[in-house]
Coordinates of C-alpha atoms and ligand atoms in Angstrom, one line a residue:
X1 CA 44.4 87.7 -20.8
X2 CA 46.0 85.4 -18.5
X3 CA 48.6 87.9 -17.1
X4 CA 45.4 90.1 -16.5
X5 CA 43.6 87.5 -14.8
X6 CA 46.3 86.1 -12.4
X7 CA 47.1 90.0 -11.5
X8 CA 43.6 90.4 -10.6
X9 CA 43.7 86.9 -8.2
X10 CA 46.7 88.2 -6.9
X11 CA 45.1 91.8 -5.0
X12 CA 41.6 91.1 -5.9
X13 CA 40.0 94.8 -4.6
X14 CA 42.9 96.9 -4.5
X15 CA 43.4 99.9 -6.9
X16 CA 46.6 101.3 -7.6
X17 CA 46.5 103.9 -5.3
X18 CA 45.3 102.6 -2.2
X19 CA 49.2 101.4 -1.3
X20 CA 51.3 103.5 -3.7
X21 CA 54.5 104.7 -2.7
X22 CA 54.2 108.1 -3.1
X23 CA 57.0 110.7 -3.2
X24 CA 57.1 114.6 -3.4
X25 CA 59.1 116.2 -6.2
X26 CA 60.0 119.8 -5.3
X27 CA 61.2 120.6 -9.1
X28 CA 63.3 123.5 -8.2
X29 CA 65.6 121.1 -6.5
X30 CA 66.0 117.7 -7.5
X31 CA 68.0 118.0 -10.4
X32 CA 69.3 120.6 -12.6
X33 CA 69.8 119.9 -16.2
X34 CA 71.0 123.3 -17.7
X35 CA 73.3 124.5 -15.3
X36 CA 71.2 127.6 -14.1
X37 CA 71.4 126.2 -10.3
X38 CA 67.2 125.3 -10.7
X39 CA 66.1 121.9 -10.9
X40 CA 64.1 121.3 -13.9
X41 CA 62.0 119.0 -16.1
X42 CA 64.9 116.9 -17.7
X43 CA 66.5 116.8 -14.9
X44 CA 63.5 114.7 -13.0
X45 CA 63.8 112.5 -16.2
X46 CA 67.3 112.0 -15.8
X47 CA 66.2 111.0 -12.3
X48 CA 63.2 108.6 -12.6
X49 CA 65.3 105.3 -12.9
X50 CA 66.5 106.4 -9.2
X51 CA 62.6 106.4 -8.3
X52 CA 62.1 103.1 -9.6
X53 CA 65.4 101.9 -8.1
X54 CA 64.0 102.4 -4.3
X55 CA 60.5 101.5 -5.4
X56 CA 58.0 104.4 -5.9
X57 CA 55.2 103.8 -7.5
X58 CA 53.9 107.2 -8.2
X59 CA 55.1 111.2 -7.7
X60 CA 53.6 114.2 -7.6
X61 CA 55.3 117.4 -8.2
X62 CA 54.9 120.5 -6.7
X63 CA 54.2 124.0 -9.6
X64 CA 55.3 123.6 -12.5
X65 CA 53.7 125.9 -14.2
X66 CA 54.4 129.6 -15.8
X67 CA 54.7 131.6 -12.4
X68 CA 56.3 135.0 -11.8
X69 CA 57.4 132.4 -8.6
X70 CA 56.2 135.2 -5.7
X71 CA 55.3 131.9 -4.0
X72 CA 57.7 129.6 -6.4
X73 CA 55.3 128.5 -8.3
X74 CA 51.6 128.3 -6.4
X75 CA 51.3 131.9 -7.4
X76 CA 50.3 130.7 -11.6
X77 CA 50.1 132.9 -14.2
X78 CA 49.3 130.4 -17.0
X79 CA 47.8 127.2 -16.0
X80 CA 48.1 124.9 -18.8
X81 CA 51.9 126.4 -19.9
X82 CA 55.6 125.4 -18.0
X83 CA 57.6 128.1 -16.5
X84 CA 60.4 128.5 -18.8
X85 CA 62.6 127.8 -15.8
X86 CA 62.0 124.0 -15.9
X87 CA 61.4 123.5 -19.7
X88 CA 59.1 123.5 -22.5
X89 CA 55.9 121.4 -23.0
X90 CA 58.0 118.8 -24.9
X91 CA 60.4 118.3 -21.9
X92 CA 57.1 117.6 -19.5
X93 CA 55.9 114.8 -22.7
X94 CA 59.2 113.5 -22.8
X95 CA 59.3 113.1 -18.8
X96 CA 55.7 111.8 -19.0
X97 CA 56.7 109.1 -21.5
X98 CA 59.5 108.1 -19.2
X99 CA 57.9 107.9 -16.4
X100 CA 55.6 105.9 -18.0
X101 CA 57.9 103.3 -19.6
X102 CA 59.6 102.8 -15.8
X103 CA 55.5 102.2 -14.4
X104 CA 56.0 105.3 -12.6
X105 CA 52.9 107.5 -12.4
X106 CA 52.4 111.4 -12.5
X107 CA 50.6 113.4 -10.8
X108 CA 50.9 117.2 -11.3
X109 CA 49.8 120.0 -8.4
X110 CA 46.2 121.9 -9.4
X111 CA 46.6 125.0 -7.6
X112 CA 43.0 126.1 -8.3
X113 CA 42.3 128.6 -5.0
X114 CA 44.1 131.2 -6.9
X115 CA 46.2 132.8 -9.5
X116 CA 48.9 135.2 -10.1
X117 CA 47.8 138.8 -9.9
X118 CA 50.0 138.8 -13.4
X119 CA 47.2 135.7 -14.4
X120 CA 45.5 137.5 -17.9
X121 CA 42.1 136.7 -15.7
X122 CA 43.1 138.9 -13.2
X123 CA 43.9 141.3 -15.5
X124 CA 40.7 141.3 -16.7
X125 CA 38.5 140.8 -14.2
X126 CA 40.5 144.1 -12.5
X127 CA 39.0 146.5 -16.0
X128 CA 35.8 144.5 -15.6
X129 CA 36.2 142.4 -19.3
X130 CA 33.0 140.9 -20.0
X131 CA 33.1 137.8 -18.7
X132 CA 35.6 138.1 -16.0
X133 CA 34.2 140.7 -14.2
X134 CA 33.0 138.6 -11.2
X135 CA 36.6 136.3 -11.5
X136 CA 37.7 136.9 -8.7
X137 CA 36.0 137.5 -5.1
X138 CA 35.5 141.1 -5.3
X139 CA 33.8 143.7 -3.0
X140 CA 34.1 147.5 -2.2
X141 CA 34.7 147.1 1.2
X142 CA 32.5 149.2 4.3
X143 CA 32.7 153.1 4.3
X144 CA 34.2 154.8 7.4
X145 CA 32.4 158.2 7.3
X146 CA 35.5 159.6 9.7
X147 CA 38.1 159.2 7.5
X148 CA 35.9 158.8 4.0
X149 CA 37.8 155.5 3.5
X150 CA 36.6 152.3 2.2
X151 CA 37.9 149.7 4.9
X152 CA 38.0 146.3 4.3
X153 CA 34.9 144.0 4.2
X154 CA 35.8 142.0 6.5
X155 CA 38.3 141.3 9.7
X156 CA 40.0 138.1 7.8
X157 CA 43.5 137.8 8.0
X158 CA 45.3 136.1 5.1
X159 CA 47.0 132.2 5.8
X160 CA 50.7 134.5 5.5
X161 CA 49.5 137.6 7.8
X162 CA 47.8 140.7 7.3
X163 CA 44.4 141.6 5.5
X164 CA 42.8 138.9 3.1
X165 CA 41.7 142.1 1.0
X166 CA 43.5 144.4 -1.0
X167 CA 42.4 147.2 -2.6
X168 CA 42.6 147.8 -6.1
X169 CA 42.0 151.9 -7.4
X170 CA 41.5 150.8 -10.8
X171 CA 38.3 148.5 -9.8
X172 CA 37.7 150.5 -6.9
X173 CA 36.9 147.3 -5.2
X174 CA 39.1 144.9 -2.5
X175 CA 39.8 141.3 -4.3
X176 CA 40.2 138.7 -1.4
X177 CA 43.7 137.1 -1.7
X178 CA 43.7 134.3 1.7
X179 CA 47.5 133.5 0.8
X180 CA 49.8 136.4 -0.4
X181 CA 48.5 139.7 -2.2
X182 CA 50.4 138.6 -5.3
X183 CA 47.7 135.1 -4.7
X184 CA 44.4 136.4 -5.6
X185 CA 41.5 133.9 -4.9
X186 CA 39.4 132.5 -7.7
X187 CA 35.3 132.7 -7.5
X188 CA 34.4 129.2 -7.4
X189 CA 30.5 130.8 -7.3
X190 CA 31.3 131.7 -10.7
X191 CA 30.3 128.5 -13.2
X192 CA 32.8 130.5 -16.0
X193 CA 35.2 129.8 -13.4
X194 CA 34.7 125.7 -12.7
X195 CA 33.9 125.6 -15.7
X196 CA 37.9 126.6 -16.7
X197 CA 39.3 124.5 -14.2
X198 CA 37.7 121.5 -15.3
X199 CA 39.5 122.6 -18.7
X200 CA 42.8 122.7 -17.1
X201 CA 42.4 119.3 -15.4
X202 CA 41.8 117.9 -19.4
X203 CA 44.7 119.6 -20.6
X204 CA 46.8 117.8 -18.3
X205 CA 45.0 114.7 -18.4
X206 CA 44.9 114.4 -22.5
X207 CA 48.6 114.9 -21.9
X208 CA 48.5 112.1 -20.1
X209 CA 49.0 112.8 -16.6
X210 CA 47.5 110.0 -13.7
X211 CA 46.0 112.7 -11.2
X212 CA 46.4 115.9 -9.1
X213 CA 47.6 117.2 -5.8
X214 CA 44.8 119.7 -5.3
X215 CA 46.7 122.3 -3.2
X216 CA 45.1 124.5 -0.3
X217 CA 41.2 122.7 -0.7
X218 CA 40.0 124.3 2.4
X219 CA 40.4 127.7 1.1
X220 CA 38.2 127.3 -1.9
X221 CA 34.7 129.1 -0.2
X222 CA 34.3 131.7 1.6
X223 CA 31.0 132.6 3.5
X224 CA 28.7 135.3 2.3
X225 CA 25.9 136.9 4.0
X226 CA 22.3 136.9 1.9
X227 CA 23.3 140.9 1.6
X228 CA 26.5 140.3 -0.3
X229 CA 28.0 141.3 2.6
X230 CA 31.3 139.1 4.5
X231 CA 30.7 138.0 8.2
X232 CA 33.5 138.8 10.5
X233 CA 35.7 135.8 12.3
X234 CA 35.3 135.1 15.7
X235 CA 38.9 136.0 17.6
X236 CA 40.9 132.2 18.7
X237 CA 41.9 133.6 21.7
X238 CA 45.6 132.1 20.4
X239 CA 48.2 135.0 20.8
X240 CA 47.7 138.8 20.9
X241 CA 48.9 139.8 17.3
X242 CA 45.9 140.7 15.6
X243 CA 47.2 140.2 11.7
X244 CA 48.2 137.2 12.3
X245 CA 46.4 134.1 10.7
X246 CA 45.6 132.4 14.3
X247 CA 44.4 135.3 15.8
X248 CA 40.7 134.2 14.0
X249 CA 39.3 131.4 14.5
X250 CA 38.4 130.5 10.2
X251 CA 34.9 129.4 10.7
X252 CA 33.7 131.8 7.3
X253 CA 37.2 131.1 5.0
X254 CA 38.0 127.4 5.5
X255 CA 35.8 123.9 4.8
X256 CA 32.9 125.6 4.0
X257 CA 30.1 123.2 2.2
X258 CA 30.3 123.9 -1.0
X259 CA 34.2 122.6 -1.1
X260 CA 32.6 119.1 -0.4
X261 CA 30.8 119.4 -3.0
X262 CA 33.6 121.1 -5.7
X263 CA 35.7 117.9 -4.5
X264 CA 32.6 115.2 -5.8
X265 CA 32.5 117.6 -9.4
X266 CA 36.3 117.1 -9.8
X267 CA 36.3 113.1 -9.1
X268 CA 33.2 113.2 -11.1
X269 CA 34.8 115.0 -13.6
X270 CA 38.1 112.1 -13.9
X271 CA 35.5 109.4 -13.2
X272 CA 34.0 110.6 -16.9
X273 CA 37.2 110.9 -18.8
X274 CA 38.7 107.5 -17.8
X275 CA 35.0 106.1 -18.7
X276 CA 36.0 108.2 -22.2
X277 CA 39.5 107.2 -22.3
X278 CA 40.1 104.1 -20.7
X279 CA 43.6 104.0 -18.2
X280 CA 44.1 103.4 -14.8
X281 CA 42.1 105.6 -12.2
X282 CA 43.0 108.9 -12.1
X283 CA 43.6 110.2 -8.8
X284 CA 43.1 113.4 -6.3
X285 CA 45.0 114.1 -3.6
X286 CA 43.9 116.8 -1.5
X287 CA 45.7 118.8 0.9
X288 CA 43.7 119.9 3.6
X289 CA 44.9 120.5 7.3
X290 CA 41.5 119.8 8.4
X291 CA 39.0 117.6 11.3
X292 CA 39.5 113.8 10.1
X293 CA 35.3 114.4 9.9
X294 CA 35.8 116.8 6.9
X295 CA 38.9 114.8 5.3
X296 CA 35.9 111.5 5.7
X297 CA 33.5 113.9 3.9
X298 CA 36.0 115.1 1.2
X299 CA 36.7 111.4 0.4
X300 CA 33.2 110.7 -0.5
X301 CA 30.1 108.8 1.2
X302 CA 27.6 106.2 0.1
X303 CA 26.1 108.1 -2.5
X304 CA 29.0 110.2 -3.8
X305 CA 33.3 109.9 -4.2
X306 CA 35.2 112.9 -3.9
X307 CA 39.2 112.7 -3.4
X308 CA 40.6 109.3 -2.9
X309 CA 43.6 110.7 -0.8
X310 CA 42.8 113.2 1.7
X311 CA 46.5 114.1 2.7
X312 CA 46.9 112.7 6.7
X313 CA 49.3 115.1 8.0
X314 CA 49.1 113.6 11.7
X315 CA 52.3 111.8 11.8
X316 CA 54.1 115.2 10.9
X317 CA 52.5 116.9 14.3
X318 CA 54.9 114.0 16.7
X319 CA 57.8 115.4 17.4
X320 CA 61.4 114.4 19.1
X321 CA 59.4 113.8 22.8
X322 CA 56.4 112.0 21.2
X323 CA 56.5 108.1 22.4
X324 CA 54.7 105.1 20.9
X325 CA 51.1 105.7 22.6
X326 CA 51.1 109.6 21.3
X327 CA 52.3 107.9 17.6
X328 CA 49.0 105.3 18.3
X329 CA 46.8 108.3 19.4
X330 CA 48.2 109.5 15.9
X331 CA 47.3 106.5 14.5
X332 CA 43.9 106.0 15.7
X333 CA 42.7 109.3 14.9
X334 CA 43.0 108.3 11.2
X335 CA 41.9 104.8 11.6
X336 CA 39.1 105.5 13.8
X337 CA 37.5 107.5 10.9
X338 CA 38.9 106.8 7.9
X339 CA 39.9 102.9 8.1
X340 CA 36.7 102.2 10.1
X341 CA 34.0 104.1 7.5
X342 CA 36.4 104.0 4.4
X343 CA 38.8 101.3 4.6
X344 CA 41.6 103.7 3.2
X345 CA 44.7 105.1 4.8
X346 CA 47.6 107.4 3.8
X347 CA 50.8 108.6 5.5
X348 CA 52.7 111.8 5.2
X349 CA 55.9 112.5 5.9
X350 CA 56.4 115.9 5.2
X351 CA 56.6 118.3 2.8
X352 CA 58.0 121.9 1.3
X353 CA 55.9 123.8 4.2
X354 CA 57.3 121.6 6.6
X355 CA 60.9 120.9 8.6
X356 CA 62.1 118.2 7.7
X357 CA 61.8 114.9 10.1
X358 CA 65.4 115.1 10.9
X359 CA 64.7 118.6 12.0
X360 CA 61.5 117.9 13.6
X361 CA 61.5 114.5 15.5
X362 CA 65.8 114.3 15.5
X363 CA 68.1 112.5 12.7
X364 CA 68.0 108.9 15.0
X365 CA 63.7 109.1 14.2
X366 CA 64.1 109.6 10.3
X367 CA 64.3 105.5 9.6
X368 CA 61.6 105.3 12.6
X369 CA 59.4 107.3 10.5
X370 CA 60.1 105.7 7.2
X371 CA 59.0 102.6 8.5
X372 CA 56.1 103.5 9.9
X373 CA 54.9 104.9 7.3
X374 CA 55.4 101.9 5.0
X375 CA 54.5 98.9 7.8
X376 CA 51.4 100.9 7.8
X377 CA 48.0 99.5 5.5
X378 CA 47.8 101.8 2.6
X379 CA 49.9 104.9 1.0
X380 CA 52.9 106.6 1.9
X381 CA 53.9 109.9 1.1
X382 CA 57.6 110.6 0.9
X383 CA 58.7 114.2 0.5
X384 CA 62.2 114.0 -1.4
X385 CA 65.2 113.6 0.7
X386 CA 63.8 112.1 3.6
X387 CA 64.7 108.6 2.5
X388 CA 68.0 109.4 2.5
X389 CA 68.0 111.7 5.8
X390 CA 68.1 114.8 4.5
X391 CA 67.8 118.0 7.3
X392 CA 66.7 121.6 7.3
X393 CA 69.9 124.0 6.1
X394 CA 70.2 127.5 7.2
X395 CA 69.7 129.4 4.5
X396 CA 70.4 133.0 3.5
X397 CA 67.9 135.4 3.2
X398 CA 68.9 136.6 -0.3
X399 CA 67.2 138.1 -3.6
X400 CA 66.5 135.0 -5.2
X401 CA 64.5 133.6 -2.2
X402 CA 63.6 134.8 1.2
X403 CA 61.5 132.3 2.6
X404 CA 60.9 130.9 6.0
X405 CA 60.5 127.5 4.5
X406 CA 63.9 127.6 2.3
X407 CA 65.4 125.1 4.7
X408 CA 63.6 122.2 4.0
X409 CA 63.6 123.0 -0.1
X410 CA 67.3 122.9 -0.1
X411 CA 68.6 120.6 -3.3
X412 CA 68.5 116.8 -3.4
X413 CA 71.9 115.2 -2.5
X414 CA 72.9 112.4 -5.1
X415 CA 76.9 112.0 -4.6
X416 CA 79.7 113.6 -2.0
X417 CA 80.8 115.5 -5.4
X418 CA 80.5 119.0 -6.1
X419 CA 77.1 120.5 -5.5
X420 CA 76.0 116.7 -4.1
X421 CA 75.5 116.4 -8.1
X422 CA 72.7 118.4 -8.2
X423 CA 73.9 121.4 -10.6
X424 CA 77.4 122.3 -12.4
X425 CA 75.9 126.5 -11.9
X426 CA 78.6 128.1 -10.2
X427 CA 75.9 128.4 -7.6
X428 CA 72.6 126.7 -6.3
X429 CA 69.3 128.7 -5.9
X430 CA 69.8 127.5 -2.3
X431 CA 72.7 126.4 -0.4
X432 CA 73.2 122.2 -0.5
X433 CA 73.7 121.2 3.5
X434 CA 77.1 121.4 4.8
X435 CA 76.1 117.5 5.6
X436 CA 75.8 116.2 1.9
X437 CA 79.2 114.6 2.0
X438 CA 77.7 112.4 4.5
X439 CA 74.1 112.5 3.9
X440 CA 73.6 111.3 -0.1
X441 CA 72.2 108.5 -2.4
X442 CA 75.5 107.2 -3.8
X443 CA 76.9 106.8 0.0
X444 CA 74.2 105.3 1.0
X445 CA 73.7 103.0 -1.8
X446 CA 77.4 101.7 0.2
X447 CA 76.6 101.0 3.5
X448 CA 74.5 98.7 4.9
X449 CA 71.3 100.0 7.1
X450 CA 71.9 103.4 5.6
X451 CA 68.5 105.1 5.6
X452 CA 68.1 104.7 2.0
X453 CA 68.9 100.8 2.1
X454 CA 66.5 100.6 5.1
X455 CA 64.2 102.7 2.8
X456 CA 64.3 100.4 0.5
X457 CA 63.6 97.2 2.3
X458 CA 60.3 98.8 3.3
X459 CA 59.6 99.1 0.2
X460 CA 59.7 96.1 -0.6
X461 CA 58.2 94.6 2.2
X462 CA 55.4 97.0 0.7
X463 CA 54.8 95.0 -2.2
X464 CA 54.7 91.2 -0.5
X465 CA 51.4 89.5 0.0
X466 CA 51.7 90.1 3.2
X467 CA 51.5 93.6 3.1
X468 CA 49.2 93.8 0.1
X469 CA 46.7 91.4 2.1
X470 CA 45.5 94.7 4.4
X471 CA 41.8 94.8 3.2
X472 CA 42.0 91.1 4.4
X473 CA 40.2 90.2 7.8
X474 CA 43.3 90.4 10.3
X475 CA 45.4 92.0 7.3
X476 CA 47.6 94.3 10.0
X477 CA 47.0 95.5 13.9
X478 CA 49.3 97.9 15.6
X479 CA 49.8 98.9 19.4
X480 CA 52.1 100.1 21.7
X481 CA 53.3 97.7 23.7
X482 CA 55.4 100.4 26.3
X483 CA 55.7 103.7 25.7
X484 CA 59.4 102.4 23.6
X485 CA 57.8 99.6 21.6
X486 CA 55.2 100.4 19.6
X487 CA 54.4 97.0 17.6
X488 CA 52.8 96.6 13.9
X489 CA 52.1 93.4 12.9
X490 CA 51.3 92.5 9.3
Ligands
NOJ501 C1 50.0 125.2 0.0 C2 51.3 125.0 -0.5 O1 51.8 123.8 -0.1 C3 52.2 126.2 -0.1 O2 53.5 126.0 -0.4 C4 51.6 127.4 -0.7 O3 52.3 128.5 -0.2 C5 50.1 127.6 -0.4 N1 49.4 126.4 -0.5 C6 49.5 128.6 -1.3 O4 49.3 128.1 -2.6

């Protein structure tokens, strides 16, 4: 009782995650276990103690689920299985328990926007099985009487370019896919459909899991007209390449209503079960490139809470020119909303759909970063690697993966050994940087002011009572003092 008492004197009003240390786990490279040149589950348990060693307090991982990987892993197939490629259901419980025993929390990626086309729903929502017929978003699309085609319903263009429908002979319908074709969108209209996903969020949360990454939020809804029909997108007037995604301006497919509202049923939802079950709070992050207004209204208002951290992806928009007033501008856009009518902040990084900060702001600004990030009030979000430095690799365009963001999912680097440590395979799924040698945990542990050590310190720093006071009156201020110095005081 005592312990409990003087913990709660200590940070009277702060919950766990209002200043975690966050950090991004891409499982397909941090560490392989089996020597197939993919990162997997036992290899992140092999890993946590290095976690704990530079002072994260929670992770969440990107897919892990059973994917044919079209989009490594946000394409899902089987929501509440693993993807044989990073283990079994007894190698996620054995990480869990872990994680768990280190006071490192877990939070797993919900990828609920869409499935796999090879998802068994999609399956049978394409033959129209009783119960899944309306899935999916479906439609049969307009007829041109020139050509006695069926077009598309509407002009949208999907997030990766080209139509957001495809059509399917055997329905004779278009399903709306706003990522890849191989990504159809879920109907969240449907209440079968919620009603599945809130089953999904139990299975992982009876397993034991502390929260989700909710990925893509503001492509949940799309609008409808009263006819059933789908109104067209107003052209951006950015570039002249008409199937590309910024060629509309997304006023019909993103941050419609009704996501504000899914966002309050899904905290609802682990604001029940930890009344049932007891435990920490169990958290949502969201990501959402979105207005600070509709990241304010996903987190909740007076009468309703919806997702404690709305992901604030400013800080990854500076770049290698941006001086200290543009990094307050950055600031203050958050603050000016979120602090002022939530008294919550967050800080990202970057992430697997991102260059890395080495890559994006110049190797010199990765410590700059890492520090703002943590002499900021709240949470940080660490993608992996960036602690350490890491940078974008060229990679090779090959069968296993073609992907423009490759370079900034390239493996973690843990020694100057043979594949930095990260795999015995003959080969990696992706190249390790030519820089690893340099550039890796156990050099860095070694020298002084390495951007690991310096990543440590912050960390920390992040747990003193001086940091943890921010909720106080006075608790931190920040300015620039030139357009050099930009000053945080805590
Ligand atoms: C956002 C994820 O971060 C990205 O990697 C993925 O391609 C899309 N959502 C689609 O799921």
């Amino acid at each position: 009782m005592l312990g409990v008492a003087s913990a709660k004197t200590a940070t009277p009003e702060i919950d766990w995650w209002e200043n975690a240390a966050l950090y991004q786990i891409y499982p397909r490279s941090f560490q392989d276990s089996n020597d197939d040149g993919v990162g997997d589950l036992n290899g992140i348990t092999q890993r946590l103690g290095y976690l704990k060693e530079i002072g994260i307090t929670a992770t969440w991982l990107s897919p892990i689920f059973t994917s044919p990987m079209a989009d490594f892993g946000y394409d899902i197939s089987n929501f509440t299985e693993i993807d044989p490629s990073f283990g079994t259901l007894d190698d996620f419980d054995a990480m869990l328990a872990h994680a768990k025993s280190l006071g490192i929390k877990i939070i797993l990626d919900f990828v609920p926007n869409h499935s796999s086309d090879e998802c068994d729903w999609f399956k049978k929502s394409v033959a129209r099985e009783p119960g899944y017929e309306d899935f999916y978003v479906w439609h049969v699309g307009k007829h041109n009487p020139e050509t006695n085609q069926q077009e598309p319903p509407s002009n949208w263009i999907s997030v990766f370019g080209g139509s957001q429908w495809t059509w399917v002979h055997e329905r004779g319908e278009f399903y709306l896919h706003q990522f890849q074709r191989k990504q159809p969108d879920l109907n969240f209209n449907n209440p079968l459909v919620r009603e599945r996903m809130l089953e999904v969020l139990r299975f992982w949360l009876d397993r034991g899991v502390d929260g989700f990454r909710i990925d893509a939020v503001p492509h949940m809804y799309e609008r409808q007209n009263a006819d059933g029909s789908y109104p067209d997108e107003p052209i951006s007037g950015w570039g002249s390449n008409a199937s590309a995604y910024d060629y509309h301006d997304h006023i019909y497919t993103k941050d419609q209503p009704a996501t504000v509202q899914l966002m309050y049923e899904w905290r609802d939802f682990l604001l029940q079960y930890q009344a049932e079950h007891g435990g920490a709070t169990r958290v949502l992050l969201a990501e959402a490139y979105s207005p600070v207004e509709t990241l304010s209204a996903y987190f909740g208002n007076g009468q309703r809470q919806g997702t404690q951290l709305p992901m604030n992806f400013q800080l990854m928009y500076l770049n290698g020119y941006s001086n200290a007033r543009q990094v307050v501008d950055s600031i203050d856009y958050w603050m000016n909303t979120m602090w002022a009518q939530h008294q919550t902040a967050n800080w990202v990084v970057g992430n697997h759909d991102t260059p890395r900060v080495a890559d994006r702001m110049g190797a010199h600004k990765v410590d700059l970063l890492n520090v703002i990030v943590n002499a900021l009030p709240g949470a940080s979000v660490t993608y992996y690697g960036e602690e350490i430095g890491m940078s974008n690799v060229q990679t090779p365009c090959t069968e296993i993966s073609c992907d423009a963001r490759d370079g900034e999912r390239t493996p973690m680097q843990w020694s100057p050994l043979r594949h930095a440590d990260f795999s015995t395979a003959p080969s990696t799924w992706l190249p390790l940087s030519p820089d690893y040698q340099r550039f890796n945990v156990k050099t860095e542990r070694g020298v002084a002011r390495s951007s690991l050590q310096v990543f440590k310190a912050m960390q920390q720093l992040k747990r003193s009572a001086a940091f943890m006071a921010f909720k106080q009156p006075g608790g931190f201020s920040y300015k620039a003092l030139t357009e050099q110095v930009l000053q945080i005081v805590r």
